[in-house]
Short mmCIF file of C-alpha atoms in Angstrom, two decimals:
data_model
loop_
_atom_site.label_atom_id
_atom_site.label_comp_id
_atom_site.label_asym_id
_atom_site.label_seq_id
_atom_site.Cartn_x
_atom_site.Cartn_y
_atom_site.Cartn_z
CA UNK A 54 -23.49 -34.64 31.77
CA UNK A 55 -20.25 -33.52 30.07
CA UNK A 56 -21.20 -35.29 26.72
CA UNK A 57 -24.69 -34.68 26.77
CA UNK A 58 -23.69 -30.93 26.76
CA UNK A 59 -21.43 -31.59 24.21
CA UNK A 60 -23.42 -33.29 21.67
CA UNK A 61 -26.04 -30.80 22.28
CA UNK A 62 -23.49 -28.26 21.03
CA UNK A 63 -22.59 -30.09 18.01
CA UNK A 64 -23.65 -28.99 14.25
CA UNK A 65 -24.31 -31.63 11.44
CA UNK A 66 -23.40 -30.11 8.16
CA UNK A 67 -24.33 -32.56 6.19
CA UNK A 68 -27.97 -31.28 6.56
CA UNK A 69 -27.51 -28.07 7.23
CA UNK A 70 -29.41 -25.79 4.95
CA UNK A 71 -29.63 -22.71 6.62
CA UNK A 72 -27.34 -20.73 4.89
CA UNK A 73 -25.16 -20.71 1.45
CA UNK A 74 -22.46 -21.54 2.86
CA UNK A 75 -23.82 -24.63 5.00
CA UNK A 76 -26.15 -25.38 2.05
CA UNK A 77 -23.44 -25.47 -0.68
CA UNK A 78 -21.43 -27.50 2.09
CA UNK A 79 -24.17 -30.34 2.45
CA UNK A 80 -24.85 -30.81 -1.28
CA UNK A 81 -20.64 -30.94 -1.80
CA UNK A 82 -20.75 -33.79 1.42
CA UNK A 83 -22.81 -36.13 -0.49
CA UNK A 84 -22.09 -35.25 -4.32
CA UNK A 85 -18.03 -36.12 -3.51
CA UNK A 86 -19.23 -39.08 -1.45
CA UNK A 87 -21.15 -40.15 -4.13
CA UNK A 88 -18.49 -39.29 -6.63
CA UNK A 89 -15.89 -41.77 -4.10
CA UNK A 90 -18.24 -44.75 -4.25
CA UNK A 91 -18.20 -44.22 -7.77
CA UNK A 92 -14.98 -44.08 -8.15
CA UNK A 93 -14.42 -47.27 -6.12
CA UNK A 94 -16.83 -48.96 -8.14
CA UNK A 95 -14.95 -48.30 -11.58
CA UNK A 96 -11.64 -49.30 -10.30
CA UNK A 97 -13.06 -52.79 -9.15
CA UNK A 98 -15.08 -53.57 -12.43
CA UNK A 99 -12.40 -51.71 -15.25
CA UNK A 100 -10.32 -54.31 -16.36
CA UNK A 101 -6.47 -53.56 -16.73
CA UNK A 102 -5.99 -51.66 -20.01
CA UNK A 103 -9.21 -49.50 -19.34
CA UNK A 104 -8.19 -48.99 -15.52
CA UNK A 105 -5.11 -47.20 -16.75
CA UNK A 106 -7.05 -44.72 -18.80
CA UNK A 107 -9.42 -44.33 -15.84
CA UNK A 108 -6.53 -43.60 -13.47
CA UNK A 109 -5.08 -40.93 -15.80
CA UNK A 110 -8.17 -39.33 -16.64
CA UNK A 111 -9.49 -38.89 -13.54
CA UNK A 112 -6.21 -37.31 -11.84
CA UNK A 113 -6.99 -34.14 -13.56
CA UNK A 114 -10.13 -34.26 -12.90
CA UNK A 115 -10.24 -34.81 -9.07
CA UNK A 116 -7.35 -32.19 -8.47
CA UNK A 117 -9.42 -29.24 -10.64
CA UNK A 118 -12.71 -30.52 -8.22
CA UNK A 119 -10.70 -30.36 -4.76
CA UNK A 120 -9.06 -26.82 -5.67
CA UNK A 121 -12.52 -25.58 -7.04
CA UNK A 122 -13.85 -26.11 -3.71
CA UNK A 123 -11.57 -25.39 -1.56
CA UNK A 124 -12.03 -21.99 -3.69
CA UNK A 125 -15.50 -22.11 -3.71
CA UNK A 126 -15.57 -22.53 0.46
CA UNK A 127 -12.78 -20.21 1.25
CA UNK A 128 -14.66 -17.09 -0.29
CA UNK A 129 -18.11 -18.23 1.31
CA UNK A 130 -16.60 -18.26 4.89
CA UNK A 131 -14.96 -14.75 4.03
CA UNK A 132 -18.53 -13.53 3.43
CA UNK A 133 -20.42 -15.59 6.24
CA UNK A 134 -18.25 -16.48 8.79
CA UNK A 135 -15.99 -13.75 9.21
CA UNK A 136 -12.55 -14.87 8.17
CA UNK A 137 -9.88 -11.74 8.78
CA UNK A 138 -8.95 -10.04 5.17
CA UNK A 139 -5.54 -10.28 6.25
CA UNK A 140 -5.98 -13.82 5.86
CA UNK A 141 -8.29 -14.30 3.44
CA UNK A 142 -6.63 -12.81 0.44
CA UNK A 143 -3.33 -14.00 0.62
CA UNK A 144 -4.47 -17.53 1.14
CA UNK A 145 -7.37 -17.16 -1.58
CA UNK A 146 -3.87 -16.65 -3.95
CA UNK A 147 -2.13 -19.14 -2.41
CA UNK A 148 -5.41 -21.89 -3.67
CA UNK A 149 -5.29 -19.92 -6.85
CA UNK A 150 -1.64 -20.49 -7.66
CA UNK A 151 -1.76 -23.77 -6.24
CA UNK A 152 -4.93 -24.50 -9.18
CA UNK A 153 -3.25 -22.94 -11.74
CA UNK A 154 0.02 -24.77 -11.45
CA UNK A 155 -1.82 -28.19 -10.91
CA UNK A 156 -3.86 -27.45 -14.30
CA UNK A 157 -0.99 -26.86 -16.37
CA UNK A 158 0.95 -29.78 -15.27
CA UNK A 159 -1.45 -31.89 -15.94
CA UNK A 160 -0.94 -30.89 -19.69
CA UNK A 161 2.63 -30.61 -19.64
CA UNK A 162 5.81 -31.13 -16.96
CA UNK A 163 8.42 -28.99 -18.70
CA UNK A 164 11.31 -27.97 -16.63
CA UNK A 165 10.46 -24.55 -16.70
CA UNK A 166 7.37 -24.82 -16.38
CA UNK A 167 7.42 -26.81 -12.99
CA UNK A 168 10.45 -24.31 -12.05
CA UNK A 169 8.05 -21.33 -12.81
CA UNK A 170 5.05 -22.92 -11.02
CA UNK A 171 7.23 -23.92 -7.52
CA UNK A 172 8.40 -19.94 -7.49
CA UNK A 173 4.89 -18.82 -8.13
CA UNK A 174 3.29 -20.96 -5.19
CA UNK A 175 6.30 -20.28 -3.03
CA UNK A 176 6.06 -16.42 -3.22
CA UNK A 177 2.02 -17.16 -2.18
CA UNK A 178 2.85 -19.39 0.58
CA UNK A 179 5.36 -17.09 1.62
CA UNK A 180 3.21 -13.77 1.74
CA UNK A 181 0.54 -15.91 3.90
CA UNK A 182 2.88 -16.46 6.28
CA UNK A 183 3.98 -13.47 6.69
CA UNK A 184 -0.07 -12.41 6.81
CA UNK A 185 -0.56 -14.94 9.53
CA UNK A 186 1.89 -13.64 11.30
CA UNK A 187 1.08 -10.58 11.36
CA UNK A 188 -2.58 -11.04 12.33
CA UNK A 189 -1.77 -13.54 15.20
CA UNK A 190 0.76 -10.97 16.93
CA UNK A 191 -2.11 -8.25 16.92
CA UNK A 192 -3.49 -9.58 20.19
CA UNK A 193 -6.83 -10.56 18.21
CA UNK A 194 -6.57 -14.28 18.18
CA UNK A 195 -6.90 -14.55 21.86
CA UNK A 196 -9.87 -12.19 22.02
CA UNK A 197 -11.83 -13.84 19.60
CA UNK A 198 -11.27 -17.10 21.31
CA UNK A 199 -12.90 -15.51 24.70
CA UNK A 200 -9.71 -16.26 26.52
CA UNK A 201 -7.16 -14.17 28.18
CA UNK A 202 -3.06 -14.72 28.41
CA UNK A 203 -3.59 -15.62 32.10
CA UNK A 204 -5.92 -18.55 31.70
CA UNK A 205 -3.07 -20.41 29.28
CA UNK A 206 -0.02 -22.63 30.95
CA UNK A 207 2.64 -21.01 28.73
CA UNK A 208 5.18 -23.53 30.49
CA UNK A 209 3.76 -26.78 29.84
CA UNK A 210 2.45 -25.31 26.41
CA UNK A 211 6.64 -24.45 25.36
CA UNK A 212 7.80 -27.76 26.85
CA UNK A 213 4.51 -29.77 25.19
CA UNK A 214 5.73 -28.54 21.92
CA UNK A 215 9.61 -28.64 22.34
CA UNK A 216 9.11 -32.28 23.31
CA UNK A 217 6.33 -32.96 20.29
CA UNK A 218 9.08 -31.89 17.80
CA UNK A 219 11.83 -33.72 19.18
CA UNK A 220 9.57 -36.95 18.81
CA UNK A 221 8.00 -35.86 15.62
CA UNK A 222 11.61 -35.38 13.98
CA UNK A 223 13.25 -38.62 15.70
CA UNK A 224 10.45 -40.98 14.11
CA UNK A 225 10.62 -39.46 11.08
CA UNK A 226 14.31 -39.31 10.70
CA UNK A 227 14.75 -43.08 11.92
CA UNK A 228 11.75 -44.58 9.89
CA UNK A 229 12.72 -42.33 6.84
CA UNK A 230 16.77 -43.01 7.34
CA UNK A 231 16.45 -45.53 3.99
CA UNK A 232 14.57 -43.23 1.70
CA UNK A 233 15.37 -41.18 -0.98
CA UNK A 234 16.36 -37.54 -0.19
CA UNK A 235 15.47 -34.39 -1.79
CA UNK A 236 12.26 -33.12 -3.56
CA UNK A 237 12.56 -33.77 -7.39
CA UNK A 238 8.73 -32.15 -9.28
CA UNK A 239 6.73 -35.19 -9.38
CA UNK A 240 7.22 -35.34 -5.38
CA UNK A 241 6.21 -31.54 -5.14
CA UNK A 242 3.43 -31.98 -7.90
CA UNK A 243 1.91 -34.46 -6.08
CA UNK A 244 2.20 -32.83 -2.45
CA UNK A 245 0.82 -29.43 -3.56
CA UNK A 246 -2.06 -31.89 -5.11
CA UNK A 247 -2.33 -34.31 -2.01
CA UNK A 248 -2.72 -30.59 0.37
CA UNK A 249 -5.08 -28.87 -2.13
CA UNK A 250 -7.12 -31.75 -1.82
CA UNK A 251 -7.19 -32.67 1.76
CA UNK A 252 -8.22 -28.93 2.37
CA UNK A 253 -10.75 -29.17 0.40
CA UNK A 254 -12.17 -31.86 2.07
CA UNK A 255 -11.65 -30.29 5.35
CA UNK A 256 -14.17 -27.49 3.82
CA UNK A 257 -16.97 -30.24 3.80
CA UNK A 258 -17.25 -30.58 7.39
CA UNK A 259 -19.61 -33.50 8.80
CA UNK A 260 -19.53 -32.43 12.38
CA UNK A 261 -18.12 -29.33 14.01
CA UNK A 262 -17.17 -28.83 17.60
CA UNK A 263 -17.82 -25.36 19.70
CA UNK A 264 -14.35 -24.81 20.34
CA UNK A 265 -12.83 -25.77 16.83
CA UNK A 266 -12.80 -29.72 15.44
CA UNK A 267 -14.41 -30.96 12.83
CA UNK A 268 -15.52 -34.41 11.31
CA UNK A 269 -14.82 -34.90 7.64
CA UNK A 270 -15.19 -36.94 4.88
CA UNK A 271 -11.36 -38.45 5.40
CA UNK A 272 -9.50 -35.14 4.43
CA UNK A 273 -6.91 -36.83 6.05
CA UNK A 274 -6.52 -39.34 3.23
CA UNK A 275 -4.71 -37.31 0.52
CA UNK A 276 -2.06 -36.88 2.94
CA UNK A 277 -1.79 -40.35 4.39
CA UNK A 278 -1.57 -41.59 0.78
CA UNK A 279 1.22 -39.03 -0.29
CA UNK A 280 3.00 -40.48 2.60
CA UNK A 281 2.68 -43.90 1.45
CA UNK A 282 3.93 -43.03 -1.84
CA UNK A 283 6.73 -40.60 -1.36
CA UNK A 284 7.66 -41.75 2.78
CA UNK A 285 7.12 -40.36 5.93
CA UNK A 286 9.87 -37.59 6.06
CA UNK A 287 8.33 -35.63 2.52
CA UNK A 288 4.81 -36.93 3.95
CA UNK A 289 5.74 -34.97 7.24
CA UNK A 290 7.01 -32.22 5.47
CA UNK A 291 3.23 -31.57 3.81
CA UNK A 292 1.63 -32.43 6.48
CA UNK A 293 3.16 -29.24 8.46
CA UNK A 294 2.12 -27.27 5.51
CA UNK A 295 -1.58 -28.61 5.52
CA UNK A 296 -1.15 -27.57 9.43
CA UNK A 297 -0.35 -24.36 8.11
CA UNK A 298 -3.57 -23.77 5.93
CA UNK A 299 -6.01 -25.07 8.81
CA UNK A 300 -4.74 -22.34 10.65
CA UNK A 301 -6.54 -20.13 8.22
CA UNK A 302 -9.32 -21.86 7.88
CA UNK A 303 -10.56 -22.29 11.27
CA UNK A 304 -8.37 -20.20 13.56
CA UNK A 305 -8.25 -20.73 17.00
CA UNK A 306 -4.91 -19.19 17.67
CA UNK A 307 -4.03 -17.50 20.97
CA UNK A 308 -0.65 -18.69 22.13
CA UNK A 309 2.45 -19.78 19.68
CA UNK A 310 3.17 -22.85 21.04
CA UNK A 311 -0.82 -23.99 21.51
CA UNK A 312 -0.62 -22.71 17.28
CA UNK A 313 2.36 -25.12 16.41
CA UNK A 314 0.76 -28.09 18.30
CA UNK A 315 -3.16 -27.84 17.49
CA UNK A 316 -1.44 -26.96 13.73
CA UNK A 317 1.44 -27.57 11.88
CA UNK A 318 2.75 -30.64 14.25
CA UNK A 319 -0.10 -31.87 14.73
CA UNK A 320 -1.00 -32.56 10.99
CA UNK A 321 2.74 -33.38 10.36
CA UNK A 322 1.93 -36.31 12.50
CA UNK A 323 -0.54 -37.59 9.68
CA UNK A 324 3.17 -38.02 7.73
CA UNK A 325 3.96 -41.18 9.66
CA UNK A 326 1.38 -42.63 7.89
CA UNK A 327 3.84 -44.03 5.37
CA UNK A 328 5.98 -45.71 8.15
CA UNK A 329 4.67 -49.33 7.57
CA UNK A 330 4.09 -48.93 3.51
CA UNK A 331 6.92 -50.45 2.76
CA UNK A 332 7.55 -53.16 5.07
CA UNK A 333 8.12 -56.63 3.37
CA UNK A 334 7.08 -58.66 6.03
CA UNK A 335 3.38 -56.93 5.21
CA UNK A 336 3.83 -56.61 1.42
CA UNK A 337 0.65 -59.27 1.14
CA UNK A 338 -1.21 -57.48 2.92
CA UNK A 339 -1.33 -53.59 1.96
CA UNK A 340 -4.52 -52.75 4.19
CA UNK A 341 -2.87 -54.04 6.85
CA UNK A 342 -0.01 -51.86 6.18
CA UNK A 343 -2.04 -48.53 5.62
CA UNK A 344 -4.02 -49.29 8.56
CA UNK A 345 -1.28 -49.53 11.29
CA UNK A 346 0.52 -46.04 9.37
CA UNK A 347 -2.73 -44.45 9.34
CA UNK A 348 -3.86 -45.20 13.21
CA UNK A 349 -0.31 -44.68 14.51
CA UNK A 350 -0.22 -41.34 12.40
CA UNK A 351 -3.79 -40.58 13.71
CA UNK A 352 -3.09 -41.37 17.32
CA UNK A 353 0.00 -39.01 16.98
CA UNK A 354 -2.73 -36.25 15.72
CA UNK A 355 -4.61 -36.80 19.02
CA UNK A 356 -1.90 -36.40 21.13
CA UNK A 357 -1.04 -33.05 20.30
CA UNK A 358 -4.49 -31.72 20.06
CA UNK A 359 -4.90 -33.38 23.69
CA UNK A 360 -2.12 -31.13 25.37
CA UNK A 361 -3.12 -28.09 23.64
CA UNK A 362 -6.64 -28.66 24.84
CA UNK A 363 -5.46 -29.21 28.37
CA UNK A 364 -2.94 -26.72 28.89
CA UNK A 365 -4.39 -24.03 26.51
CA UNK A 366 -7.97 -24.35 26.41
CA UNK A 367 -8.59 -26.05 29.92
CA UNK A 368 -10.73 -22.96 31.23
CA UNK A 369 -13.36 -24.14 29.43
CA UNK A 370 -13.61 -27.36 31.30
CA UNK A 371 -17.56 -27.60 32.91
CA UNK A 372 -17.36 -27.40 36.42
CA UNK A 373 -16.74 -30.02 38.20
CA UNK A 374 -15.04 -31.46 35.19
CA UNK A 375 -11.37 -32.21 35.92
CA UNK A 376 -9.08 -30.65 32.83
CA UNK A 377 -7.39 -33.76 31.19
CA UNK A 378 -10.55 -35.52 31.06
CA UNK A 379 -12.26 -32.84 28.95
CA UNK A 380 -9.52 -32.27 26.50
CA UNK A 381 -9.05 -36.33 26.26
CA UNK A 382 -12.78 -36.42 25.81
CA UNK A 383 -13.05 -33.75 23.51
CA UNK A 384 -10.29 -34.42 20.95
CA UNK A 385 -11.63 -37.53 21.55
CA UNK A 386 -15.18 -36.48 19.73
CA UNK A 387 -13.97 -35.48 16.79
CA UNK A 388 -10.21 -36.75 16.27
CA UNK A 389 -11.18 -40.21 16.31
CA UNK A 390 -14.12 -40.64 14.28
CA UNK A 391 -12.38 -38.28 11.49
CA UNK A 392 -9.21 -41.04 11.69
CA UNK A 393 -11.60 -44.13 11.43
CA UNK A 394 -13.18 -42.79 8.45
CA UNK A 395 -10.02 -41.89 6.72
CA UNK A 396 -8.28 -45.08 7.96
CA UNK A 397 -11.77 -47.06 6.27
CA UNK A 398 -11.77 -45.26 2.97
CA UNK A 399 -8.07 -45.96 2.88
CA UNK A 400 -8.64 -50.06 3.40
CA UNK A 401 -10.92 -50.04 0.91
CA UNK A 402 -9.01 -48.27 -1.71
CA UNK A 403 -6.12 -50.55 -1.34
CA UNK A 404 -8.48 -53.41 -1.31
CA UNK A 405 -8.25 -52.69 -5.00
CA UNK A 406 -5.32 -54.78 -6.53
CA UNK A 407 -4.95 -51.79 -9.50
CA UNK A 408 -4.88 -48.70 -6.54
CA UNK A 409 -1.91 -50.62 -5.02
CA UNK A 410 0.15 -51.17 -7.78
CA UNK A 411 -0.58 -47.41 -9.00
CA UNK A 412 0.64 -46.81 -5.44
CA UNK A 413 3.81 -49.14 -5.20
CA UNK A 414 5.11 -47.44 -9.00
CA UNK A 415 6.64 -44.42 -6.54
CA UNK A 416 9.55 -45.98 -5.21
CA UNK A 417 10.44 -43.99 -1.80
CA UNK A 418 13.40 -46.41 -1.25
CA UNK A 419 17.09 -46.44 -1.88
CA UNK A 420 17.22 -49.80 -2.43
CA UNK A 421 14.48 -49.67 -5.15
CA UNK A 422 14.90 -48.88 -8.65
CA UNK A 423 13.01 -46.02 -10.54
CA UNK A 424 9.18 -47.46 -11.98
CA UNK A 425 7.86 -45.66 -14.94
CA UNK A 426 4.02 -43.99 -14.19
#
């Protein structure tokens, strides 16, 4: 009964046309999963010299498309859905920057230039915290989540998250313990890119949940590939700051510790996705590789969206309906599906001999010596 009510409750974006926003959102599902197959297909048939030119040409080109929408989405839910000013401007500048810096670096990667960029998307990111902040100690997250502070288990909710970190930064510390330390600017280039355009994705919902969740066309994947590239403790390290923007996007904020685990640790999690990348015994086999990283990373997601569900959103349980069952259940709905179509898109992309060796030129090692892209 539980599920029938559920998928009863569910919207399918993808042909939705009953507003601007949902219609702009359905053509944008299938013209970027058109534009993927697409771009699948040219990496297969281009041989080697005119694969090289494909790959550099199209980098611009997908990072201008992901910011544009994210954009593009970010001011239509402002109008339609009812996204807090508060919120909305400071992360509107924080996309903008973000664009900007991403547009200019693709042109040129002076020092100064990349110093100058970093401060300018810094000051943004900084401001929106402070904005979220702000709005999520005003008492209005809870109310606009129909919930009160007495039907959330503050206890378990602190010790969920205390323990979630202390997992979170032992796994990344001990699979990371060999890799290179430090941000240098290709590492931050490519993480503001890897965020702008898994939240863009994220925009382009397939499926959403009534109490927050979505089904996407693997936003995930940015961010499991920057973790593969650049290893699991910089992947974790954007991941928390993708948790970060989803907060603004779709807030469903009412307690701080339910915010850091349905948020920031719980996309951080999508940085272990990099744990197995570089494993020799797999080096044949680099699907097999992503795979495990992405379904342990994924898994890792569920987890903390499971206790936040029980302990923080468990009044909204059906009767009858015990409470661990309907958070497992409904994480459950959305979570794994969303993993399964990242993890897919992902063995398929390094099904492509040319995508892994792009891939494998980032050495995340000590051990390994510096490849020229």
């Amino acid at each position: 009964m539980f599920l029938y009510s559920l998928l009863d409750s569910v919207t399918w974006y993808p042909i939705l046309f009953d507003t601007p926003l949902n219609a702009v959102r359905s053509v944008a599902i299938w013209v970027t999963l058109t534009a993927v197959v697409a771009y699948l297909v040219c990496l297969s048939v281009l041989k080697t010299d005119k694969r090289k030119r494909f790959l550099s040409i199209s980098f611009p080109i997908v990072t201008a498309y992901a910011c544009a929408l994210g954009i593009l989405f970010l001011t239509l839910s402002f109008h339609e859905d009812g996204i807090e000013t508060i919120l909305f401007i400071p992360l509107l500048a924080l996309l903008i920057s973000i664009a900007s810096v991403l547009t200019v670096l693709c042109f040129t990667r002076k020092k100064t230039i990349v110093i100058i960029g970093a401060a300018l998307i810094a000051t943004a990111f900084i401001a929106t915290l402070i904005c979220m902040g702000i709005h999520f100690s005003s008492g209005k997250a809870a109310e606009n989540n129909w919930l009160k502070n007495e039907d959330v288990q503050s206890v378990a909710l602190y010790v969920s998250s205390v323990l979630s970190v202390a997992v979170l930064i032992t796994l990344a510390w001990f699979f990371g313990r060999k890799e290179r330390n430090g941000f240098d600017s290709k590492s931050v280039t490519y993480a503001a890119i890897c965020i702008a355009m898994s939240f863009a994705l994220s925009f382009m919902r397939i499926v959403r949940l009534p109490q927050g969740g979505s089904i996407t066309p693997a936003s995930l994947l940015p961010l499991m590939l920057y973790a593969c590239m650049f290893g699991v403790k910089k992947g974790v390290f954007a991941g928390f700051v993708y948790g970060l923007l989803q907060a603004f996007q779709d807030p469903s904020v009412l307690h701080p510790a339910q915010f850091l685990l349905d948020y920031p640790v719980a996309f951080a999690w999508i940085g272990l996705a990099g744990i197995f990348a570089h494993l020799k015994p797999l080096k044949k086999y680099p699907q097999l590789q992503f795979a495990l990283g992405g379904i342990l990373s994924g898994l890792g997601r569920f987890a903390m969206h499971f206790l936040s569900g029980a302990f923080a959103f468990g009044v909204f349980a059906p009767e009858g309906t015990p409470v661990l069952l309907y958070s497992f259940l409904y994480q459950a709905g959305y979570v794994l599906p969303d993993l399964a179509i990242a993890v897919a898109v992902g063995i398929a992309l390094f099904s492509s001999k040319a995508f892994v060796k792009e891939i494998r030129k980032f050495p995340i090692l000590l051990t390994e010596k510096k490849a020229h892209v």
